[in-house]
CSV table of C-alpha atoms in Angstrom, one decimal:
chain,number,residue,atom,x,y,z
C,1,MET,CA,138.4,134.5,86.4
C,2,PHE,CA,136.4,132.0,88.4
C,3,GLY,CA,135.8,134.3,91.2
C,4,PRO,CA,132.8,134.5,93.5
C,5,GLY,CA,130.8,135.6,90.4
C,6,ILE,CA,130.2,132.0,89.4
C,7,TRP,CA,128.1,131.4,92.5
C,8,ARG,CA,125.8,134.2,91.6
C,9,MET,CA,125.3,132.3,88.3
C,10,LYS,CA,124.1,129.3,90.3
C,11,ARG,CA,121.4,131.2,92.0
C,12,PHE,CA,120.3,132.4,88.6
C,13,ALA,CA,120.3,128.9,87.2
C,14,ASP,CA,118.1,127.6,90.0
C,15,SER,CA,115.3,129.9,88.8
C,16,VAL,CA,115.5,128.8,85.2
C,17,PRO,CA,115.0,125.0,84.9
C,18,GLU,CA,116.0,125.0,81.2
C,19,ILE,CA,119.5,126.2,82.2
C,20,ILE,CA,119.8,123.3,84.6
C,21,ASP,CA,118.9,120.9,81.8
C,22,LEU,CA,121.5,122.5,79.6
C,23,GLN,CA,124.1,122.4,82.4
C,24,ARG,CA,123.3,118.7,82.9
C,25,GLU,CA,123.7,118.0,79.2
C,26,ILE,CA,127.0,119.8,79.1
C,27,ASN,CA,128.3,118.0,82.2
C,28,ARG,CA,127.3,114.7,80.6
C,29,LEU,CA,129.0,115.5,77.3
C,30,PHE,CA,132.3,116.1,79.1
C,31,SER,CA,132.0,113.5,81.9
C,32,ASN,CA,133.1,110.8,79.5
C,33,VAL,CA,135.9,112.6,77.8
C,34,GLY,CA,139.1,110.6,78.0
C,35,GLN,CA,137.5,107.6,79.5
C,36,GLY,CA,136.2,106.2,76.3
C,37,ALA,CA,134.0,103.8,78.3
C,38,THR,CA,130.4,103.4,77.8
C,39,LEU,CA,128.0,104.0,80.6
C,40,ASP,CA,126.8,101.1,82.6
C,41,TYR,CA,123.6,99.4,81.8
C,42,PRO,CA,120.9,100.2,82.8
C,43,ALA,CA,121.3,103.9,82.9
C,44,VAL,CA,119.6,105.5,85.9
C,45,ASN,CA,118.2,108.8,87.0
C,46,VAL,CA,118.4,109.5,90.7
C,47,TRP,CA,115.9,111.8,92.4
C,48,GLU,CA,116.1,113.3,95.9
C,49,LYS,CA,113.7,114.7,98.4
C,50,ASP,CA,114.3,115.4,102.1
C,51,ASN,CA,115.3,112.0,103.4
C,52,SER,CA,114.5,109.7,100.5
C,53,LEU,CA,115.8,108.8,97.1
C,54,VAL,CA,114.0,107.6,94.0
C,55,VAL,CA,115.9,105.6,91.4
C,56,THR,CA,114.3,105.3,88.0
C,57,THR,CA,115.6,103.2,85.1
C,58,GLU,CA,114.3,102.1,81.7
C,59,LEU,CA,114.1,98.4,81.4
C,60,PRO,CA,111.7,97.8,78.5
C,61,GLY,CA,109.9,94.5,78.0
C,62,MET,CA,110.8,92.6,81.2
C,63,ASP,CA,108.7,90.5,83.4
C,64,ALA,CA,108.5,92.0,86.9
C,65,GLU,CA,109.6,88.7,88.4
C,66,ASN,CA,112.8,88.7,86.3
C,67,ILE,CA,114.0,92.0,87.9
C,68,ASN,CA,115.8,91.6,91.2
C,69,ILE,CA,116.3,94.5,93.5
C,70,SER,CA,118.2,94.2,96.7
C,71,VAL,CA,119.3,96.6,99.4
C,72,THR,CA,121.9,96.0,102.0
C,73,GLY,CA,122.8,98.9,104.2
C,74,ALA,CA,123.6,101.7,101.8
C,75,THR,CA,124.0,99.6,98.7
C,76,LEU,CA,121.4,99.1,96.0
C,77,THR,CA,121.7,96.3,93.5
C,78,ILE,CA,119.5,95.9,90.4
C,79,SER,CA,119.9,92.9,88.3
C,80,GLY,CA,117.9,90.9,85.8
C,81,MET,CA,117.6,89.0,82.6
C,82,SER,CA,115.7,89.7,79.4
C,83,LYS,CA,115.2,87.2,76.6
C,84,ALA,CA,114.8,87.5,72.9
C,85,ASP,CA,111.9,86.0,71.0
C,86,PRO,CA,112.7,82.4,70.4
C,87,ILE,CA,113.0,81.9,66.7
C,88,LYS,CA,112.8,78.6,64.8
C,89,GLU,CA,115.3,77.1,62.5
C,90,GLY,CA,115.5,78.8,59.2
C,91,GLU,CA,114.2,82.1,60.5
C,92,THR,CA,116.6,85.0,60.7
C,93,TYR,CA,117.0,88.2,62.5
C,94,LEU,CA,117.3,91.0,60.1
C,95,ARG,CA,118.1,93.6,62.7
C,96,GLN,CA,119.1,93.1,66.3
C,97,GLU,CA,119.5,96.4,68.1
C,98,ARG,CA,117.8,95.8,71.5
C,99,GLU,CA,119.8,95.2,74.6
C,100,LEU,CA,119.0,91.7,75.7
C,101,GLY,CA,120.7,89.4,78.2
C,102,SER,CA,121.6,89.6,81.8
C,103,PHE,CA,122.7,92.8,83.6
C,104,GLN,CA,123.7,93.8,87.1
C,105,ARG,CA,124.5,97.2,88.6
C,106,SER,CA,125.2,98.3,92.1
C,107,PHE,CA,125.0,101.8,93.6
C,108,GLN,CA,126.5,103.2,96.7
C,109,LEU,CA,123.8,105.4,98.3
C,110,PRO,CA,124.5,108.4,100.5
C,111,PHE,CA,122.7,106.9,103.5
C,112,GLN,CA,121.5,103.7,105.2
C,113,VAL,CA,118.2,102.6,103.7
C,114,ASP,CA,115.2,101.4,105.6
C,115,SER,CA,115.1,98.2,103.7
C,116,LYS,CA,111.6,97.2,104.9
C,117,ALA,CA,110.2,100.4,103.5
C,118,VAL,CA,111.7,100.1,100.0
C,119,GLU,CA,109.1,100.2,97.3
C,120,ALA,CA,109.5,99.3,93.6
C,121,LYS,CA,107.1,99.8,90.8
C,122,TYR,CA,107.5,98.6,87.2
C,123,GLU,CA,105.2,100.0,84.6
C,124,LYS,CA,105.5,100.9,80.9
C,125,GLY,CA,108.9,99.4,81.0
C,126,VAL,CA,110.2,101.9,83.5
C,127,LEU,CA,111.3,100.8,87.0
C,128,LYS,CA,111.0,103.1,89.9
C,129,VAL,CA,112.5,102.3,93.3
C,130,SER,CA,111.8,104.4,96.3
C,131,LEU,CA,114.5,104.3,99.0
C,132,PRO,CA,113.6,106.0,102.3
C,133,ARG,CA,116.4,106.7,104.8
C,134,GLN,CA,116.6,104.7,107.9
C,135,LYS,CA,115.3,106.5,111.0
C,136,GLU,CA,118.4,105.7,113.1
C,137,ASP,CA,120.5,107.2,110.4
C,138,LEU,CA,118.7,110.5,110.3
C,139,PRO,CA,120.8,113.5,111.3
C,140,LYS,CA,120.1,114.6,114.8
C,141,LYS,CA,119.5,118.2,115.6
C,142,ILE,CA,121.8,119.3,118.5
C,143,ARG,CA,120.3,121.8,120.9
C,144,ILE,CA,122.7,124.5,122.0
C,145,ASN,CA,122.4,125.4,125.6
C,146,SER,CA,122.9,128.9,126.4
Y,1,MET,CA,125.8,92.8,76.8
Y,2,SER,CA,127.5,94.0,73.7
Y,3,ASP,CA,129.9,96.9,73.5
Y,4,LYS,CA,127.5,99.1,71.5
Y,5,ASP,CA,126.5,102.5,72.8
Y,6,LEU,CA,124.0,102.0,75.6
Y,7,GLN,CA,122.7,105.5,75.4
Y,8,LYS,CA,119.5,106.2,73.5
Y,9,THR,CA,120.1,107.7,70.1
Y,10,GLU,CA,118.4,111.0,69.3
Y,11,ASN,CA,116.4,111.2,66.2
Y,12,VAL,CA,117.7,114.4,64.5
Y,13,ALA,CA,115.9,113.9,61.2
Y,14,VAL,CA,112.5,114.2,62.7
Y,15,THR,CA,110.3,117.3,62.4
Y,16,GLU,CA,110.6,119.4,65.6
Y,17,LYS,CA,107.8,119.1,68.1
Y,18,ILE,CA,106.0,122.0,69.6
Y,19,ARG,CA,106.6,120.6,73.0
Y,20,ASN,CA,110.2,121.0,74.0
Y,21,VAL,CA,111.1,117.4,74.2
Y,22,LYS,CA,113.7,115.2,72.5
Y,23,THR,CA,112.8,112.5,70.1
Y,24,PHE,CA,114.7,109.2,70.2
Y,25,ILE,CA,115.1,106.4,67.7
Y,26,PRO,CA,113.7,103.3,69.3
Y,27,ARG,CA,115.9,100.2,69.1
Y,28,VAL,CA,114.3,97.5,67.1
Y,29,ASP,CA,114.7,93.8,66.4
Y,30,ILE,CA,113.2,92.5,63.2
Y,31,TYR,CA,112.9,88.9,62.3
Y,32,GLU,CA,111.3,87.1,59.5
Y,33,THR,CA,109.3,83.9,59.4
Y,34,LYS,CA,107.6,82.2,56.5
Y,35,GLU,CA,104.3,83.9,57.3
Y,36,ALA,CA,105.3,87.3,58.6
Y,37,LEU,CA,107.8,89.9,59.6
Y,38,PHE,CA,108.0,90.7,63.3
Y,39,LEU,CA,109.2,94.1,64.5
Y,40,ILE,CA,109.9,94.6,68.2
Y,41,ALA,CA,110.7,98.1,69.4
Y,42,ASP,CA,111.9,99.3,72.8
Y,43,MET,CA,110.0,102.3,73.8
Y,44,PRO,CA,110.1,102.6,77.5
Y,45,GLY,CA,107.5,105.0,78.9
Y,46,VAL,CA,104.8,104.4,76.3
Y,47,ASP,CA,101.6,102.4,76.6
Y,48,GLU,CA,98.8,101.5,74.2
Y,49,ALA,CA,97.3,104.9,74.5
Y,50,THR,CA,100.4,106.9,73.7
Y,51,VAL,CA,101.9,104.8,70.9
Y,52,ASP,CA,101.0,105.2,67.2
Y,53,VAL,CA,101.6,103.1,64.2
Y,54,GLU,CA,100.8,104.6,60.9
Y,55,LEU,CA,101.1,103.2,57.4
Y,56,GLU,CA,101.0,105.6,54.5
Y,57,LYS,CA,101.7,104.1,51.1
Y,58,ASN,CA,104.7,101.9,52.0
Y,59,ILE,CA,106.1,104.0,54.8
Y,60,LEU,CA,105.6,102.5,58.2
Y,61,LYS,CA,105.9,105.0,61.0
Y,62,ILE,CA,106.1,104.1,64.7
Y,63,SER,CA,105.9,106.9,67.2
Y,64,GLY,CA,105.4,107.1,70.9
Y,65,ARG,CA,104.7,110.0,73.2
Y,66,VAL,CA,106.2,109.9,76.7
Y,67,GLU,CA,105.0,112.1,79.5
Y,68,ASN,CA,107.9,113.8,81.2
Y,69,GLY,CA,109.9,111.3,83.3
Y,70,LYS,CA,110.0,113.6,86.3
Y,71,VAL,CA,109.2,112.3,89.8
Y,72,LYS,CA,106.8,114.6,91.5
Y,73,ASP,CA,108.2,116.8,94.3
Y,74,TYR,CA,111.7,115.3,93.8
Y,75,ASN,CA,114.8,116.9,92.5
Y,76,LEU,CA,117.0,115.3,89.9
Y,77,VAL,CA,120.5,114.7,91.4
Y,78,LEU,CA,122.0,112.3,88.9
Y,79,SER,CA,121.0,111.9,85.3
Y,80,GLU,CA,122.3,109.2,83.0
Y,81,TYR,CA,119.4,109.1,80.6
Y,82,ASP,CA,116.9,111.5,79.0
Y,83,VAL,CA,113.2,111.0,78.6
Y,84,GLY,CA,111.5,111.9,75.3
Y,85,ASP,CA,109.3,110.8,72.5
Y,86,TYR,CA,110.1,108.1,70.0
Y,87,GLU,CA,109.9,108.1,66.3
Y,88,ARG,CA,111.2,105.9,63.5
Y,89,THR,CA,110.1,105.2,60.0
Y,90,PHE,CA,110.7,102.1,57.8
Y,91,THR,CA,110.0,101.5,54.1
Y,92,LEU,CA,108.0,98.3,53.6
Y,93,SER,CA,108.1,96.3,50.6
Y,94,ASP,CA,104.9,95.5,48.8
Y,95,GLU,CA,105.0,92.0,50.2
Y,96,ILE,CA,103.1,92.9,53.4
Y,97,ASP,CA,99.4,92.3,53.7
Y,98,ARG,CA,98.5,95.7,55.0
Y,99,ASP,CA,95.1,94.8,56.3
Y,100,LYS,CA,96.4,92.2,58.7
Y,101,ILE,CA,99.1,94.1,60.6
Y,102,ARG,CA,98.7,93.6,64.3
Y,103,ALA,CA,100.3,95.7,67.1
Y,104,THR,CA,100.6,95.1,70.8
Y,105,VAL,CA,102.4,97.0,73.6
Y,106,LYS,CA,103.6,95.5,76.8
Y,107,GLN,CA,105.9,97.1,79.3
Y,108,GLY,CA,107.2,99.7,76.9
Y,109,VAL,CA,107.8,97.3,74.1
Y,110,LEU,CA,105.9,97.6,70.8
Y,111,ARG,CA,105.4,94.4,68.9
Y,112,LEU,CA,104.3,94.5,65.3
Y,113,GLU,CA,103.3,91.5,63.3
Y,114,LEU,CA,103.4,92.2,59.5
Y,115,PRO,CA,101.9,89.3,57.7
Y,116,LYS,CA,103.2,88.6,54.2
Y,117,ALA,CA,100.7,88.9,51.4
Y,118,GLU,CA,99.3,85.6,50.1
Y,119,LYS,CA,100.9,86.0,46.7
Y,120,VAL,CA,104.4,86.0,47.9
Y,121,LYS,CA,104.2,83.1,50.3
Y,122,PRO,CA,106.3,80.3,49.0
Y,123,LYS,CA,104.1,77.8,47.2
Y,124,LYS,CA,105.0,74.3,46.4
Y,125,ILE,CA,104.2,73.5,42.9
Y,126,ALA,CA,103.2,70.0,42.2
Y,127,ILE,CA,104.8,68.4,39.2
Y,128,ASN,CA,102.8,65.9,37.3
Y,129,ALA,CA,104.5,63.1,35.6
Y,130,ALA,CA,104.2,63.4,31.9
């Protein structure tokens, strides 16, 4: 049933971005089945191009200096702390839905990162970290002698 | 961090947009002081130009438009969250002084100050000795 035909499907999907979105959505729906665990915070999107990765994550309302990003070899760690508005005695929260407090998350990257060239930007509450691959780690093309 | 669902919640009640984007319910904190109600909404991806606060009769609507969260020239390889617009409505009581509502946006967080109307502020009534 899952013969080679499924690969033909993939090529079709590549040409229609909406289908990729749909596929992603379905994968996500089923990826948590049976685990019952919530996703780690913060949720990230990872983007790839040639020899670099971009990690984006939504961290609304932080101060840039309260976000720590560190890269060691092929591990990226994002941590930080967000605070609630200080309220005085006698004042009450009627709703508290926002995620506040400290968080930390580490990622294993598929390559060694050139830690000096890592760039991070934080605007509109969205953090974007660019992670270029280390030059020494780039795949070498082997010439074939005839 | 609490155990509650960390994913953004989609707003299914909202009217469909012409743009093919999802609409999420922003998470809010609301607290009350003697003078005002404060509403803080997480809307990552919006700024002062793309966020809207409307008050019609006693319905307060906050909405935000987010440009697609794509990174130019890059391909998405892992996706844990979706990017979309925000919309949420609240019913206000008449206690709010509508003309003095103030709104600010900073790093994707909308902050609304809804001052209470003069007439409902607690007043101390002096009692004269008979």
